[in-house]
mmCIF file of C-alpha atoms and ligand atoms in Angstrom:
data_model
loop_
_atom_site.group_PDB
_atom_site.id
_atom_site.type_symbol
_atom_site.label_atom_id
_atom_site.label_comp_id
_atom_site.label_asym_id
_atom_site.label_seq_id
_atom_site.Cartn_x
_atom_site.Cartn_y
_atom_site.Cartn_z
ATOM 1 C CA MET A 1 -279.135 -13.607 73.199
ATOM 2 C CA HIS A 2 -276.724 -15.261 75.545
ATOM 3 C CA LEU A 3 -273.287 -13.748 75.992
ATOM 4 C CA HIS A 4 -270.551 -15.728 77.595
ATOM 5 C CA LYS A 5 -269.109 -14.123 80.697
ATOM 6 C CA TYR A 6 -265.639 -13.636 79.193
ATOM 7 C CA GLU A 7 -267.150 -12.253 76.034
ATOM 8 C CA LYS A 8 -268.961 -9.632 78.113
ATOM 9 C CA ILE A 9 -265.808 -8.708 79.965
ATOM 10 C CA TRP A 10 -263.879 -8.242 76.740
ATOM 11 C CA LEU A 11 -266.706 -6.270 75.151
ATOM 12 C CA ILE A 12 -266.773 -3.907 78.112
ATOM 13 C CA PHE A 13 -262.985 -3.662 78.053
ATOM 14 C CA GLY A 14 -262.907 -2.961 74.325
ATOM 15 C CA ILE A 15 -265.659 -0.363 74.327
ATOM 16 C CA SER A 16 -264.401 1.432 77.397
ATOM 17 C CA SER A 17 -260.857 1.696 76.053
ATOM 18 C CA LEU A 18 -262.273 3.145 72.835
ATOM 19 C CA VAL A 19 -264.261 5.704 74.823
ATOM 20 C CA LEU A 20 -261.209 6.484 76.954
ATOM 21 C CA PHE A 21 -258.950 7.052 73.929
ATOM 22 C CA LEU A 22 -261.550 9.235 72.220
ATOM 23 C CA ALA A 23 -261.885 11.269 75.398
ATOM 24 C CA ILE A 24 -258.115 11.770 75.559
ATOM 25 C CA LEU A 25 -258.102 12.826 71.899
ATOM 26 C CA ALA A 26 -260.966 15.271 72.457
ATOM 27 C CA TYR A 27 -259.294 16.675 75.561
ATOM 28 C CA GLY A 28 -256.078 17.269 73.651
ATOM 29 C CA ALA A 29 -257.781 18.781 70.619
ATOM 30 C CA PHE A 30 -260.412 20.988 72.249
ATOM 31 C CA TRP A 31 -259.011 21.893 75.657
ATOM 32 C CA LYS A 32 -255.293 21.764 75.056
ATOM 33 C CA GLY A 33 -255.323 23.052 71.459
ATOM 34 C CA THR A 34 -253.118 20.234 70.196
ATOM 35 C CA HIS A 35 -252.479 20.400 66.465
ATOM 36 C CA PRO A 36 -249.873 19.055 64.060
ATOM 37 C CA GLN A 37 -246.404 20.286 64.979
ATOM 38 C CA SER A 38 -245.703 21.691 61.529
ATOM 39 C CA HIS A 39 -248.648 24.074 61.822
ATOM 40 C CA ALA A 40 -247.613 25.651 65.086
ATOM 41 C CA GLU A 41 -247.226 29.148 63.685
ATOM 42 C CA VAL A 42 -250.160 31.216 62.497
ATOM 43 C CA ILE A 43 -250.111 33.977 59.906
ATOM 44 C CA ASP A 44 -252.615 36.321 58.249
ATOM 45 C CA PRO A 45 -253.129 34.801 54.767
ATOM 46 C CA ASP A 46 -254.218 38.186 53.390
ATOM 47 C CA ASN A 47 -251.039 39.853 54.562
ATOM 48 C CA VAL A 48 -248.218 37.290 54.586
ATOM 49 C CA GLU A 49 -245.685 40.086 54.148
ATOM 50 C CA ALA A 50 -246.327 41.130 57.727
ATOM 51 C CA HIS A 51 -244.249 38.044 58.571
ATOM 52 C CA GLU A 52 -240.573 38.795 58.082
ATOM 53 C CA SER A 53 -239.852 35.481 56.364
ATOM 54 C CA PHE A 54 -242.353 36.164 53.612
ATOM 55 C CA GLN A 55 -241.296 39.662 52.679
ATOM 56 C CA PRO A 56 -240.240 39.747 48.984
ATOM 57 C CA GLU A 57 -236.528 40.108 49.783
ATOM 58 C CA HIS A 58 -236.578 37.028 52.038
ATOM 59 C CA LEU A 59 -238.372 34.697 49.651
ATOM 60 C CA GLY A 60 -236.519 31.754 48.187
ATOM 61 C CA LEU A 61 -233.093 30.595 49.307
ATOM 62 C CA ASN A 62 -231.427 32.305 52.284
ATOM 63 C CA ASP A 63 -227.874 31.245 53.065
ATOM 64 C CA MET A 64 -227.412 31.302 56.838
ATOM 65 C CA GLY A 65 -223.784 30.097 56.634
ATOM 66 C CA ASP A 66 -222.240 26.801 57.801
ATOM 67 C CA GLY A 67 -224.309 24.820 55.311
ATOM 68 C CA GLN A 68 -227.573 26.033 56.820
ATOM 69 C CA TYR A 69 -230.248 27.367 54.520
ATOM 70 C CA VAL A 70 -233.743 28.720 55.000
ATOM 71 C CA VAL A 71 -236.117 28.527 52.073
ATOM 72 C CA ASN A 72 -239.205 30.722 52.329
ATOM 73 C CA ILE A 73 -242.034 30.065 49.939
ATOM 74 C CA VAL A 74 -245.441 31.600 49.380
ATOM 75 C CA ALA A 75 -247.720 29.110 47.682
ATOM 76 C CA SER A 76 -250.725 30.286 45.732
ATOM 77 C CA ALA A 77 -252.758 28.889 42.863
ATOM 78 C CA PHE A 78 -250.757 27.731 40.933
ATOM 79 C CA ASN A 79 -247.286 28.841 41.831
ATOM 80 C CA TYR A 80 -244.531 28.622 44.434
ATOM 81 C CA ASP A 81 -243.171 32.115 44.937
ATOM 82 C CA LEU A 82 -239.415 31.776 45.475
ATOM 83 C CA GLY A 83 -238.677 35.445 44.910
ATOM 84 C CA LYS A 84 -237.035 37.072 41.921
ATOM 85 C CA ASP A 85 -233.517 36.825 40.526
ATOM 86 C CA ASP A 86 -231.225 39.739 39.618
ATOM 87 C CA ASP A 87 -233.044 40.149 36.300
ATOM 88 C CA GLU A 88 -236.395 40.404 38.098
ATOM 89 C CA LYS A 89 -237.390 36.982 36.730
ATOM 90 C CA PRO A 90 -239.287 34.652 39.062
ATOM 91 C CA VAL A 91 -237.033 32.016 40.588
ATOM 92 C CA ASN A 92 -238.144 28.433 40.063
ATOM 93 C CA THR A 93 -234.998 26.498 40.964
ATOM 94 C CA ILE A 94 -233.104 26.327 44.231
ATOM 95 C CA ARG A 95 -229.526 25.062 44.260
ATOM 96 C CA VAL A 96 -227.710 23.896 47.372
ATOM 97 C CA PRO A 97 -224.534 21.850 47.914
ATOM 98 C CA LYS A 98 -224.741 18.274 49.128
ATOM 99 C CA GLY A 99 -225.017 17.927 52.911
ATOM 100 C CA SER A 100 -226.938 21.174 53.331
ATOM 101 C CA THR A 101 -229.501 21.572 56.048
ATOM 102 C CA ILE A 102 -232.590 23.271 54.717
ATOM 103 C CA LEU A 103 -235.417 24.693 56.742
ATOM 104 C CA PHE A 104 -238.457 25.049 54.509
ATOM 105 C CA GLN A 105 -241.066 27.579 55.572
ATOM 106 C CA VAL A 106 -244.143 27.580 53.407
ATOM 107 C CA THR A 107 -247.450 29.382 53.614
ATOM 108 C CA SER A 108 -250.444 29.813 51.342
ATOM 109 C CA THR A 109 -252.389 32.923 50.428
ATOM 110 C CA ASP A 110 -255.449 31.160 49.056
ATOM 111 C CA VAL A 111 -256.297 27.469 49.306
ATOM 112 C CA VAL A 112 -254.679 24.331 50.669
ATOM 113 C CA HIS A 113 -251.599 23.299 48.701
ATOM 114 C CA GLY A 114 -249.058 20.538 49.099
ATOM 115 C CA PHE A 115 -245.285 20.736 49.294
ATOM 116 C CA ASN A 116 -243.302 17.640 48.454
ATOM 117 C CA PRO A 117 -239.806 17.496 46.983
ATOM 118 C CA ALA A 118 -240.419 14.171 45.267
ATOM 119 C CA GLY A 119 -238.274 11.327 46.546
ATOM 120 C CA THR A 120 -237.594 12.927 49.940
ATOM 121 C CA ASN A 121 -239.301 12.615 53.296
ATOM 122 C CA VAL A 122 -240.466 16.237 53.163
ATOM 123 C CA ASN A 123 -244.201 16.224 52.589
ATOM 124 C CA MET A 124 -246.267 19.055 53.973
ATOM 125 C CA MET A 125 -249.772 20.304 53.677
ATOM 126 C CA VAL A 126 -249.707 24.077 53.224
ATOM 127 C CA GLU A 127 -252.753 25.755 54.687
ATOM 128 C CA PRO A 128 -253.708 29.419 54.488
ATOM 129 C CA GLY A 129 -253.310 30.950 57.932
ATOM 130 C CA TYR A 130 -250.413 28.716 58.966
ATOM 131 C CA VAL A 131 -246.697 28.439 58.375
ATOM 132 C CA SER A 132 -245.703 24.888 57.541
ATOM 133 C CA SER A 133 -242.076 24.261 58.320
ATOM 134 C CA TYR A 134 -239.741 21.332 58.110
ATOM 135 C CA GLU A 135 -235.997 21.038 58.419
ATOM 136 C CA THR A 136 -234.016 18.325 56.747
ATOM 137 C CA VAL A 137 -230.541 17.469 55.480
ATOM 138 C CA PHE A 138 -229.936 16.766 51.807
ATOM 139 C CA ASN A 139 -227.142 14.221 51.485
ATOM 140 C CA LYS A 140 -228.054 12.795 48.104
ATOM 141 C CA PRO A 141 -227.119 14.903 45.082
ATOM 142 C CA GLY A 142 -229.752 15.117 42.417
ATOM 143 C CA THR A 143 -232.593 17.106 40.983
ATOM 144 C CA TYR A 144 -235.768 16.999 43.004
ATOM 145 C CA THR A 145 -239.033 18.217 41.585
ATOM 146 C CA ILE A 146 -241.101 19.960 44.216
ATOM 147 C CA VAL A 147 -244.715 19.114 43.556
ATOM 148 C CA CYS A 148 -248.017 20.277 44.916
ATOM 149 C CA ASN A 149 -249.765 17.127 46.036
ATOM 150 C CA GLU A 150 -253.024 18.623 47.270
ATOM 151 C CA TYR A 151 -255.572 19.236 44.565
ATOM 152 C CA CYS A 152 -255.874 23.037 44.494
ATOM 153 C CA GLY A 153 -257.724 23.780 41.276
ATOM 154 C CA ILE A 154 -257.547 23.704 37.514
ATOM 155 C CA GLY A 155 -253.803 24.438 37.350
ATOM 156 C CA HIS A 156 -252.804 22.045 40.138
ATOM 157 C CA HIS A 157 -250.710 19.843 37.847
ATOM 158 C CA MET A 158 -248.641 22.856 36.726
ATOM 159 C CA MET A 159 -247.637 23.836 40.237
ATOM 160 C CA HIS A 160 -244.034 22.849 40.762
ATOM 161 C CA ALA A 161 -240.499 24.039 41.446
ATOM 162 C CA THR A 162 -237.075 22.426 41.387
ATOM 163 C CA LEU A 163 -234.486 21.721 44.028
ATOM 164 C CA GLU A 164 -230.963 20.874 42.869
ATOM 165 C CA VAL A 165 -228.501 19.312 45.252
ATOM 166 C CA TYR A 166 -225.045 19.397 43.737
ATOM 167 C CA GLU A 167 -221.777 17.662 44.728
HETATM 168 CU CU1 CUA B 201 -251.296 23.737 44.588
HETATM 169 CU CU2 CUA B 201 -252.146 21.624 43.906
#
């Protein structure tokens, strides 16, 4: 088989850049421990309460003042634990005023779950052993259904919560 000189040059260029990029990726992943930013924090999935944010009294909506909120959630098949209300009933809806900044912190005690307030740019994979967090501002009033978008078992489709942003 005859290869034209320029064809050879470009083949070598193409293959070597591929090898170079793979090497950079491997260096980052295996030697530098690079991983997705949202999974920077580790946690013991069998004892999430050891982490202050996931103690029962800190679950759900925490008003930090000045329009800043922290929402702590423990995901498990097939529920988002947002704490309990004054009547000891599980909370399923979070209400915040328009323009609020919310930091979501979510972890899982069993399998991989998803966390996606539908119609927003918040879309996280929730893995046992990690705290997935994302901060965003809610400027558009409305009712957002928070859905689990990672198949997590037989009750996957029933796993949801609600976020209400009011005027
Ligand atoms: Cu949890 Cu799907």
